[in-house]
PDB file of C-alpha atoms in Angstrom:
ATOM      1  CA  ASN P 138      -8.653 -17.323  32.413  1.00  0.00           C
ATOM      2  CA  GLU P 139     -12.146 -18.852  32.438  1.00  0.00           C
ATOM      3  CA  GLN P 140     -11.842 -19.724  36.161  1.00  0.00           C
ATOM      4  CA  ARG P 141     -10.790 -16.154  36.937  1.00  0.00           C
ATOM      5  CA  THR P 142     -13.822 -14.826  35.052  1.00  0.00           C
ATOM      6  CA  ILE P 143     -16.117 -17.246  36.885  1.00  0.00           C
ATOM      7  CA  GLY P 144     -14.529 -16.287  40.236  1.00  0.00           C
ATOM      8  CA  SER P 145     -15.093 -12.605  39.502  1.00  0.00           C
ATOM      9  CA  GLU P 146     -18.718 -13.283  38.567  1.00  0.00           C
ATOM     10  CA  ILE P 147     -19.250 -15.279  41.773  1.00  0.00           C
ATOM     11  CA  ALA P 148     -17.781 -12.417  43.854  1.00  0.00           C
ATOM     12  CA  ARG P 149     -20.034  -9.904  42.070  1.00  0.00           C
ATOM     13  CA  LEU P 150     -23.136 -12.041  42.698  1.00  0.00           C
ATOM     14  CA  GLU P 151     -22.205 -12.589  46.355  1.00  0.00           C
ATOM     15  CA  GLY P 152     -21.938  -8.820  46.725  1.00  0.00           C
ATOM     16  CA  LYS P 153     -25.452  -8.434  45.318  1.00  0.00           C
ATOM     17  CA  ILE P 154     -26.744 -11.135  47.664  1.00  0.00           C
ATOM     18  CA  ASP P 155     -25.172  -9.312  50.624  1.00  0.00           C
ATOM     19  CA  LYS P 156     -26.796  -6.034  49.518  1.00  0.00           C
ATOM     20  CA  CYS P 157     -30.196  -7.783  49.324  1.00  0.00           C
ATOM     21  CA  LYS P 158     -29.725  -9.168  52.845  1.00  0.00           C
ATOM     22  CA  GLU P 159     -28.758  -5.713  54.142  1.00  0.00           C
ATOM     23  CA  TYR P 160     -31.849  -4.204  52.509  1.00  0.00           C
ATOM     24  CA  ALA P 161     -34.137  -6.868  54.004  1.00  0.00           C
ATOM     25  CA  GLN P 162     -32.609  -6.360  57.458  1.00  0.00           C
ATOM     26  CA  GLU P 163     -32.908  -2.573  57.226  1.00  0.00           C
ATOM     27  CA  LYS P 164     -36.557  -2.859  56.160  1.00  0.00           C
ATOM     28  CA  ALA P 165     -37.301  -5.257  59.054  1.00  0.00           C
ATOM     29  CA  ASP P 166     -35.526  -2.935  61.495  1.00  0.00           C
ATOM     30  CA  ILE P 167     -37.636   0.032  60.347  1.00  0.00           C
ATOM     31  CA  ILE P 168     -40.858  -1.974  60.742  1.00  0.00           C
ATOM     32  CA  SER P 169     -39.740  -3.212  64.159  1.00  0.00           C
ATOM     33  CA  TYR P 170     -38.868   0.339  65.256  1.00  0.00           C
ATOM     34  CA  ARG P 171     -42.278   1.667  64.188  1.00  0.00           C
ATOM     35  CA  VAL P 172     -44.208  -1.153  65.844  1.00  0.00           C
ATOM     36  CA  ASN P 173     -42.190  -1.007  69.057  1.00  0.00           C
ATOM     37  CA  GLY P 174     -42.760   2.732  69.278  1.00  0.00           C
ATOM     38  CA  LYS P 175     -46.443   1.988  69.905  1.00  0.00           C
ATOM     39  CA  MET P 176     -45.911  -0.543  72.694  1.00  0.00           C
ATOM     40  CA  ASN P 177     -45.088  -0.263  76.384  1.00  0.00           C
ATOM     41  CA  ASN P 178     -45.080  -3.794  77.810  1.00  0.00           C
ATOM     42  CA  CYS P 179     -43.342  -5.754  75.070  1.00  0.00           C
ATOM     43  CA  LYS P 180     -41.204  -5.427  71.965  1.00  0.00           C
ATOM     44  CA  ILE P 181     -40.948  -7.307  68.708  1.00  0.00           C
ATOM     45  CA  GLU P 182     -37.676  -8.209  67.036  1.00  0.00           C
ATOM     46  CA  MET P 183     -37.680  -9.071  63.353  1.00  0.00           C
ATOM     47  CA  TRP P 184     -34.378 -10.996  63.396  1.00  0.00           C
ATOM     48  CA  SER P 185     -32.895 -13.738  65.506  1.00  0.00           C
ATOM     49  CA  THR P 186     -29.343 -14.998  65.691  1.00  0.00           C
ATOM     50  CA  GLN P 187     -28.567 -18.634  64.967  1.00  0.00           C
ATOM     51  CA  LYS P 188     -25.903 -20.575  66.864  1.00  0.00           C
ATOM     52  CA  ASP P 189     -23.403 -19.956  64.061  1.00  0.00           C
ATOM     53  CA  GLY P 190     -23.921 -16.184  64.361  1.00  0.00           C
ATOM     54  CA  ASN P 191     -25.997 -15.752  61.193  1.00  0.00           C
ATOM     55  CA  LEU P 192     -29.045 -13.497  61.379  1.00  0.00           C
ATOM     56  CA  ILE P 193     -32.267 -14.974  60.072  1.00  0.00           C
ATOM     57  CA  PRO P 194     -35.606 -13.227  59.468  1.00  0.00           C
ATOM     58  CA  ASP P 195     -37.867 -14.088  62.367  1.00  0.00           C
ATOM     59  CA  VAL P 196     -40.487 -12.580  64.653  1.00  0.00           C
ATOM     60  CA  VAL P 197     -39.513 -12.757  68.304  1.00  0.00           C
ATOM     61  CA  ILE P 198     -41.827 -11.307  70.948  1.00  0.00           C
ATOM     62  CA  LYS P 199     -40.085 -10.223  74.130  1.00  0.00           C
ATOM     63  CA  GLY P 200     -41.224  -8.644  77.368  1.00  0.00           C
ATOM     64  CA  LYS P 201     -40.177  -5.120  78.267  1.00  0.00           C
ATOM     65  CA  ASN P 202     -37.077  -6.528  80.013  1.00  0.00           C
ATOM     66  CA  GLY P 203     -35.934  -8.417  76.900  1.00  0.00           C
ATOM     67  CA  VAL P 204     -37.157 -11.841  78.069  1.00  0.00           C
ATOM     68  CA  LYS P 205     -38.611 -14.084  75.341  1.00  0.00           C
ATOM     69  CA  TYR P 206     -42.373 -14.603  75.455  1.00  0.00           C
ATOM     70  CA  SER P 207     -41.988 -18.351  76.006  1.00  0.00           C
ATOM     71  CA  THR P 208     -40.175 -17.743  79.310  1.00  0.00           C
ATOM     72  CA  LEU P 209     -42.260 -14.824  80.628  1.00  0.00           C
ATOM     73  CA  ASN P 210     -44.262 -15.349  83.796  1.00  0.00           C
ATOM     74  CA  PHE P 211     -48.032 -15.647  83.567  1.00  0.00           C
ATOM     75  CA  SER P 212     -48.984 -12.034  84.293  1.00  0.00           C
ATOM     76  CA  ASP P 213     -46.368 -10.702  81.840  1.00  0.00           C
ATOM     77  CA  ARG P 214     -47.707 -13.042  79.159  1.00  0.00           C
ATOM     78  CA  ILE P 215     -51.198 -11.669  79.675  1.00  0.00           C
ATOM     79  CA  LYS P 216     -49.899  -8.075  79.553  1.00  0.00           C
ATOM     80  CA  THR P 217     -48.025  -8.857  76.329  1.00  0.00           C
ATOM     81  CA  CYS P 218     -51.169 -10.316  74.739  1.00  0.00           C
ATOM     82  CA  ILE P 219     -53.171  -7.272  75.862  1.00  0.00           C
ATOM     83  CA  GLU P 220     -50.538  -4.995  74.323  1.00  0.00           C
ATOM     84  CA  LEU P 221     -50.670  -6.838  70.989  1.00  0.00           C
ATOM     85  CA  GLN P 222     -54.463  -6.841  71.041  1.00  0.00           C
ATOM     86  CA  ARG P 223     -54.518  -3.080  71.751  1.00  0.00           C
ATOM     87  CA  LEU P 224     -52.206  -2.491  68.795  1.00  0.00           C
ATOM     88  CA  PHE P 225     -54.515  -4.592  66.601  1.00  0.00           C
ATOM     89  CA  MET P 226     -57.546  -2.655  67.848  1.00  0.00           C
ATOM     90  CA  GLU P 227     -55.942   0.715  67.090  1.00  0.00           C
ATOM     91  CA  LYS P 228     -54.789  -0.366  63.642  1.00  0.00           C
ATOM     92  CA  TYR P 229     -58.173  -1.723  62.531  1.00  0.00           C
ATOM     93  CA  GLU P 230     -60.375   0.551  64.672  1.00  0.00           C
ATOM     94  CA  VAL P 231     -62.276  -2.282  66.314  1.00  0.00           C
ATOM     95  CA  SER P 232     -63.170  -2.863  69.942  1.00  0.00           C
ATOM     96  CA  LEU P 233     -62.415  -6.282  71.359  1.00  0.00           C
ATOM     97  CA  PRO P 234     -63.118  -7.381  74.917  1.00  0.00           C
ATOM     98  CA  ILE P 235     -60.384  -9.021  76.956  1.00  0.00           C
ATOM     99  CA  TRP P 236     -61.186 -12.175  78.866  1.00  0.00           C
ATOM    100  CA  ILE P 237     -58.745 -13.017  81.651  1.00  0.00           C
ATOM    101  CA  ASP P 238     -59.429 -16.184  83.605  1.00  0.00           C
ATOM    102  CA  GLU P 239     -56.799 -15.519  86.231  1.00  0.00           C
ATOM    103  CA  ALA P 240     -57.214 -11.873  87.221  1.00  0.00           C
ATOM    104  CA  ALA P 241     -55.689 -12.726  90.600  1.00  0.00           C
ATOM    105  CA  VAL P 242     -52.194 -12.628  89.034  1.00  0.00           C
ATOM    106  CA  PHE P 243     -52.463  -8.828  88.937  1.00  0.00           C
ATOM    107  CA  SER P 244     -52.115  -6.501  91.859  1.00  0.00           C
ATOM    108  CA  SER P 245     -52.999  -2.822  91.826  1.00  0.00           C
ATOM    109  CA  ASP P 246     -49.433  -1.853  90.849  1.00  0.00           C
ATOM    110  CA  ASN P 247     -49.037  -4.253  87.901  1.00  0.00           C
ATOM    111  CA  MET P 248     -52.550  -4.103  86.441  1.00  0.00           C
ATOM    112  CA  PRO P 249     -52.379  -3.559  82.664  1.00  0.00           C
ATOM    113  CA  SER P 250     -54.211  -0.695  81.035  1.00  0.00           C
ATOM    114  CA  ILE P 251     -57.355  -2.267  79.593  1.00  0.00           C
ATOM    115  CA  GLU P 252     -59.765   0.652  79.428  1.00  0.00           C
ATOM    116  CA  GLY P 253     -62.785  -0.203  77.309  1.00  0.00           C
ATOM    117  CA  GLN P 254     -61.594  -3.763  76.863  1.00  0.00           C
ATOM    118  CA  SER P 255     -62.207  -5.620  80.095  1.00  0.00           C
ATOM    119  CA  VAL P 256     -65.337  -7.580  80.855  1.00  0.00           C
ATOM    120  CA  LEU P 257     -65.793  -8.710  84.460  1.00  0.00           C
ATOM    121  CA  LEU P 258     -67.719 -11.929  85.035  1.00  0.00           C
ATOM    122  CA  TYR P 259     -69.074 -12.863  88.421  1.00  0.00           C
ATOM    123  CA  ALA P 260     -70.427 -16.169  89.625  1.00  0.00           C
ATOM    124  CA  SER P 261     -73.888 -15.801  91.093  1.00  0.00           C
ATOM    125  CA  GLU P 262     -76.309 -17.935  93.057  1.00  0.00           C
ATOM    126  CA  ASP P 263     -78.406 -18.748  90.010  1.00  0.00           C
ATOM    127  CA  MET P 264     -77.180 -20.507  86.886  1.00  0.00           C
ATOM    128  CA  TYR P 265     -76.309 -17.273  85.037  1.00  0.00           C
ATOM    129  CA  LEU P 266     -73.097 -15.279  85.045  1.00  0.00           C
ATOM    130  CA  THR P 267     -73.260 -11.596  85.817  1.00  0.00           C
ATOM    131  CA  TYR P 268     -71.080  -9.407  83.641  1.00  0.00           C
ATOM    132  CA  GLU P 269     -69.984  -5.836  83.751  1.00  0.00           C
ATOM    133  CA  LYS P 270     -68.240  -3.951  80.965  1.00  0.00           C
ATOM    134  CA  LYS P 271     -65.507  -1.820  82.393  1.00  0.00           C
TER     135      LYS P 271
END
């Protein structure tokens, strides 16, 4: 009789644990949906799946094609960072310049939107750099 009571209590507690996990996942999904609604070049997932199939809370940044940040090519990584920086700027109403060492990775058709953020530096004959805010 005591084992049956303990078994029932365990089942009740496991049900509560499952409800807590569902609530946490739903909350993370809502946050992810709101954040991703403000981005064009990347998306953020708040959960990742382990090898055993269990979902764990996590923050995974992916490119617009669903490729993880760690495997994105160089220009897509820069565009993802610009996207996250733009979101930060809009949230906190600050203006931050973007410094890109390798601007050659962009062509005219894949140039990210960096209005008011880009600073162009030019090498010159003297020892000073020339800059231009764009």
